[in-house]
mmCIF file of C-alpha atoms in Angstrom:
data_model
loop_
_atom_site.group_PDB
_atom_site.id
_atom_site.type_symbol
_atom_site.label_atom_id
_atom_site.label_comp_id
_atom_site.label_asym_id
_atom_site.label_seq_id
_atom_site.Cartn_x
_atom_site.Cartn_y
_atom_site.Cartn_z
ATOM 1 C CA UNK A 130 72.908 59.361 98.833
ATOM 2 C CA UNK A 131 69.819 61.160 100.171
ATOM 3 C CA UNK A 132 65.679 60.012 99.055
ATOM 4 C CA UNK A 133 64.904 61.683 96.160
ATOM 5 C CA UNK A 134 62.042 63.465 95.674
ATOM 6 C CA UNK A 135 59.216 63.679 93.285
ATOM 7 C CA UNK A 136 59.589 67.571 91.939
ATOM 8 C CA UNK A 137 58.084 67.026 87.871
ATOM 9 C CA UNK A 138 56.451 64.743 85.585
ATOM 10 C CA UNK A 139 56.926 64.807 81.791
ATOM 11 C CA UNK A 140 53.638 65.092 80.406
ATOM 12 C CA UNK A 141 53.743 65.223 76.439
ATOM 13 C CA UNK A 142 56.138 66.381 74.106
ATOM 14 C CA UNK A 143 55.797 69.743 72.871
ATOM 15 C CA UNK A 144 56.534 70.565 68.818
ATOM 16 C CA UNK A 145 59.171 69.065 67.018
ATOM 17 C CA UNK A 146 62.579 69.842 68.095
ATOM 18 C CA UNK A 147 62.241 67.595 71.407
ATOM 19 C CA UNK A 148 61.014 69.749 74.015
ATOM 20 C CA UNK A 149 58.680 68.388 76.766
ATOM 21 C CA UNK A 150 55.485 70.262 78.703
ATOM 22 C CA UNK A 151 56.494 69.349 82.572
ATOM 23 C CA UNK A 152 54.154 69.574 85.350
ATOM 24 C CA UNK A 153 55.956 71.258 88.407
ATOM 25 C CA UNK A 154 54.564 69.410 91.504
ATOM 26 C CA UNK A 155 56.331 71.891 93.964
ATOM 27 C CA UNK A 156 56.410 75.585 93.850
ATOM 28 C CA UNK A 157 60.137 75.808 93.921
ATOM 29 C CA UNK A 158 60.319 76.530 90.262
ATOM 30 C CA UNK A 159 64.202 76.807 90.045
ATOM 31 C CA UNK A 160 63.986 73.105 89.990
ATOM 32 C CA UNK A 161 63.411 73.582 85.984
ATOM 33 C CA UNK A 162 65.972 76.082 85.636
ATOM 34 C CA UNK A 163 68.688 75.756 83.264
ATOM 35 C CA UNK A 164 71.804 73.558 83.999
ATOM 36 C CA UNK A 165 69.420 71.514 86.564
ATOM 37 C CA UNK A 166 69.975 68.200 86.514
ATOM 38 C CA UNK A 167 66.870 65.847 87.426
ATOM 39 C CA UNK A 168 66.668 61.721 87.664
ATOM 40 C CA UNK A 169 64.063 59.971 85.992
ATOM 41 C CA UNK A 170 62.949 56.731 84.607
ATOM 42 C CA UNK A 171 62.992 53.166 85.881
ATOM 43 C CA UNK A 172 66.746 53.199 84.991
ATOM 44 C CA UNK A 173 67.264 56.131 87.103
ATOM 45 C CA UNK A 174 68.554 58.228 83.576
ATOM 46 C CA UNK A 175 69.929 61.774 84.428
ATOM 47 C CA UNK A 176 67.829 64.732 82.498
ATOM 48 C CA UNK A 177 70.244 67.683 82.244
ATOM 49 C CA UNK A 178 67.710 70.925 81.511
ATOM 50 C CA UNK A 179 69.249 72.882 78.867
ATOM 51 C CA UNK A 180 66.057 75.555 79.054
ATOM 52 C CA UNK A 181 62.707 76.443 79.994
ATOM 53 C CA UNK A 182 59.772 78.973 80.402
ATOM 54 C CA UNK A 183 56.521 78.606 82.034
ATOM 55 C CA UNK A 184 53.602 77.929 79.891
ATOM 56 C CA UNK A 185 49.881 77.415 81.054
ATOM 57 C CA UNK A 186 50.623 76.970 84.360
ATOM 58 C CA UNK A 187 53.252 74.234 83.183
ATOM 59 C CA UNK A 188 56.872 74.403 82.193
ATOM 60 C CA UNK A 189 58.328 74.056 78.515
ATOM 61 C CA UNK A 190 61.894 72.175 78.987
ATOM 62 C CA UNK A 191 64.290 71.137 76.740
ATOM 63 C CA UNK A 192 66.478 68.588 78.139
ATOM 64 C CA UNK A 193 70.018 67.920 76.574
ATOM 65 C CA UNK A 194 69.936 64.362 74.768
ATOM 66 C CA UNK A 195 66.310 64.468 73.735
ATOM 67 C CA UNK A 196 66.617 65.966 69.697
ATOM 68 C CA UNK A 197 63.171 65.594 68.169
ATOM 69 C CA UNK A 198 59.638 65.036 68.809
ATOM 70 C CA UNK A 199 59.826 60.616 68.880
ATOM 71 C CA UNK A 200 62.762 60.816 71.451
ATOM 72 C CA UNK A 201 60.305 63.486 73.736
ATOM 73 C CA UNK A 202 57.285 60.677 73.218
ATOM 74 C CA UNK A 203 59.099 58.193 74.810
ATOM 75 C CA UNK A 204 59.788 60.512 77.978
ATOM 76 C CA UNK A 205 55.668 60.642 78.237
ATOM 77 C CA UNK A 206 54.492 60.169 81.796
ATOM 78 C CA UNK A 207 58.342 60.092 83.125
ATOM 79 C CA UNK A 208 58.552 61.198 87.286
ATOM 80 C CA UNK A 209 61.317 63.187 87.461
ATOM 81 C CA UNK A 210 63.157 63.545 91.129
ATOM 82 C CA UNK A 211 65.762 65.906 92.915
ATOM 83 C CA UNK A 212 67.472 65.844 95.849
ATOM 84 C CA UNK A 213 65.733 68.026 98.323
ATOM 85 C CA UNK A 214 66.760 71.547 98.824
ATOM 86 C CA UNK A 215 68.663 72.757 101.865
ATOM 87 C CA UNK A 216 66.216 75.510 102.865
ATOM 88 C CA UNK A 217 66.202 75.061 107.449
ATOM 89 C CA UNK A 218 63.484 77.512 107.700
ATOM 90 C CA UNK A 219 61.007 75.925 105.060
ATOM 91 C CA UNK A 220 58.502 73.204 106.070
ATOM 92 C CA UNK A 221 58.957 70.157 103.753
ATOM 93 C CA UNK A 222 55.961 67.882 103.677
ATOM 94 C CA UNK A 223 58.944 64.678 103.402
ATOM 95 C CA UNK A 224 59.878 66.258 106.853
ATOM 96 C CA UNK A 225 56.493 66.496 108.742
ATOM 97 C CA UNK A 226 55.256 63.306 107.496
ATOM 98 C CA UNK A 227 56.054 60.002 110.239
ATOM 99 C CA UNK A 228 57.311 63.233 112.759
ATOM 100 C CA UNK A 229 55.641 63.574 116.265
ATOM 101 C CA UNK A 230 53.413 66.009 116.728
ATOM 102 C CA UNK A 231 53.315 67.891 120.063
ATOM 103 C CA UNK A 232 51.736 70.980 121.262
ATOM 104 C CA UNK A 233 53.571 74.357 123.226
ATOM 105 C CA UNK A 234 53.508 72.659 126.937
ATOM 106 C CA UNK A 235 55.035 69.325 125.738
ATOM 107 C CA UNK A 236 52.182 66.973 125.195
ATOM 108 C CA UNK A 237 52.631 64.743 122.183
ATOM 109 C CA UNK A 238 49.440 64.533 119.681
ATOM 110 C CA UNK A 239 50.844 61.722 117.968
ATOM 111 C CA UNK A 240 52.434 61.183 114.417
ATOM 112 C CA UNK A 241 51.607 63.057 111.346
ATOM 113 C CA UNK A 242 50.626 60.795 108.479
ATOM 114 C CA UNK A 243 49.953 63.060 105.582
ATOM 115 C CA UNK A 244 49.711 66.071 104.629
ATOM 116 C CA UNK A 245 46.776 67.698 103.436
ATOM 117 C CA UNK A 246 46.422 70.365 100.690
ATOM 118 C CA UNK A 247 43.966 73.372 101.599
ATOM 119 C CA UNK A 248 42.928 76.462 99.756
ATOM 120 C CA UNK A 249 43.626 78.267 103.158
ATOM 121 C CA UNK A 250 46.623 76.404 104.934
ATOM 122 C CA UNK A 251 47.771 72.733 104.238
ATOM 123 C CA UNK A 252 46.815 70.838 106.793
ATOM 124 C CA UNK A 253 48.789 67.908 109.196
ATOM 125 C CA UNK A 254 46.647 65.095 109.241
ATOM 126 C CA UNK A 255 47.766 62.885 112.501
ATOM 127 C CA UNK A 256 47.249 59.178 112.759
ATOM 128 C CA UNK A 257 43.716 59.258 114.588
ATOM 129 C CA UNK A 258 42.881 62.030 111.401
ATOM 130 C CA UNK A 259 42.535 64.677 113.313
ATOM 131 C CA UNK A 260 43.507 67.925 111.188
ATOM 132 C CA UNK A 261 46.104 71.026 112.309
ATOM 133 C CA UNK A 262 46.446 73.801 109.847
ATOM 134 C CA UNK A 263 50.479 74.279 109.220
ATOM 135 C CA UNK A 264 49.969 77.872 109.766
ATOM 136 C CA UNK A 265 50.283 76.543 113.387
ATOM 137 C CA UNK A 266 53.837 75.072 112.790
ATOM 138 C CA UNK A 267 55.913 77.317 115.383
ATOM 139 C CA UNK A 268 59.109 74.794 114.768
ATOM 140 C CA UNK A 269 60.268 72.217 114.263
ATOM 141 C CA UNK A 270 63.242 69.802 113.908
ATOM 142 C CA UNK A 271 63.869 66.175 112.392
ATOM 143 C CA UNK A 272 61.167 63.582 113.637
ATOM 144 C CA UNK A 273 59.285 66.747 116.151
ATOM 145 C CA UNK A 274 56.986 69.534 114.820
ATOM 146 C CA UNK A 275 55.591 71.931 117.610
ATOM 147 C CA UNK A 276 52.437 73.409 117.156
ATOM 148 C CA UNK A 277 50.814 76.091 119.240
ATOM 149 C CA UNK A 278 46.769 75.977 118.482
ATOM 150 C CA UNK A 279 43.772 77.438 119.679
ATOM 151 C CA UNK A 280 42.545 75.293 123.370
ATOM 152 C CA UNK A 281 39.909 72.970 121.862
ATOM 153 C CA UNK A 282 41.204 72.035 118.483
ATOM 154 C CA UNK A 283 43.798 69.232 119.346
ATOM 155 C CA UNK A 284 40.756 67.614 121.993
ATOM 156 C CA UNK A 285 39.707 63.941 121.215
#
């Protein structure tokens, strides 16, 4: 079985016929799409999304199982995780993060720890904290991102 990932949280129930508000934390927002089946909980419990629609920049889910307004209380503050989607051209920060980071000629930068949100581009923060927009990203494989960047920007 692959890592899961952290995709929603259940933050408060919403009226009384069970349904949850959810706060996305990705922009993939088919992972609250109907039939979707998330993992949550210490116990690992399976939450099988029966519907949902956005709402204030949040989502509105009913989950199958969860009836009435006491049974979405106790989901309060429940992480919900996915497997990660099979998308080779994306950039997934669970990829970039512990990969080496090396420039166009071949020169290693050293490991990405983090990554950094940033109204203009995220940005790779490497283990000396140095910063390199992702918009720099030319490709990248498992455990290796290459970046070409402006000469200056990757100097210690």
């Amino acid at each position: 079985m692959t890592d899961l990932l952290e995709v929603a949280r259940i933050v408060k129930p919403h009226g009384i016929r069970g349904e949850v508000i959810v706060d996305l934390l990705t922009d993939r927002t088919e992972r609250v799409d109907a039939g979707v089946v998330l993992v949550g909980g210490a116990d690992h419990r399976q939450f099988e999304i029966l519907a949902s629609r956005p709402h204030q920049g949040r989502f509105i889910v009913t989950f199958a199982g969860v009836p009435d307004r006491s049974a979405a209380e106790a989901l309060r503050g429940t992480v919900l995780l996915a497997e990660p989607l099979d998308d080779p051209d994306a950039l997934w920060v669970h990829d970039l993060v512990g990969a080496e980071l090396v420039d166009v000629d071949g020169v290693s930068h050293g490991t990405v720890e983090s990554v950094q949100e940033n109204p203009a581009a995220d940005l790779l923060v490497l283990s000396d904290g140095r910063l390199v927009p992702v918009n720099f990203v030319v490709s990248h494989e498992p455990g290796r991102v290459v970046v070409d960047v402006p000469k200056g920007l990757l100097d210690e």
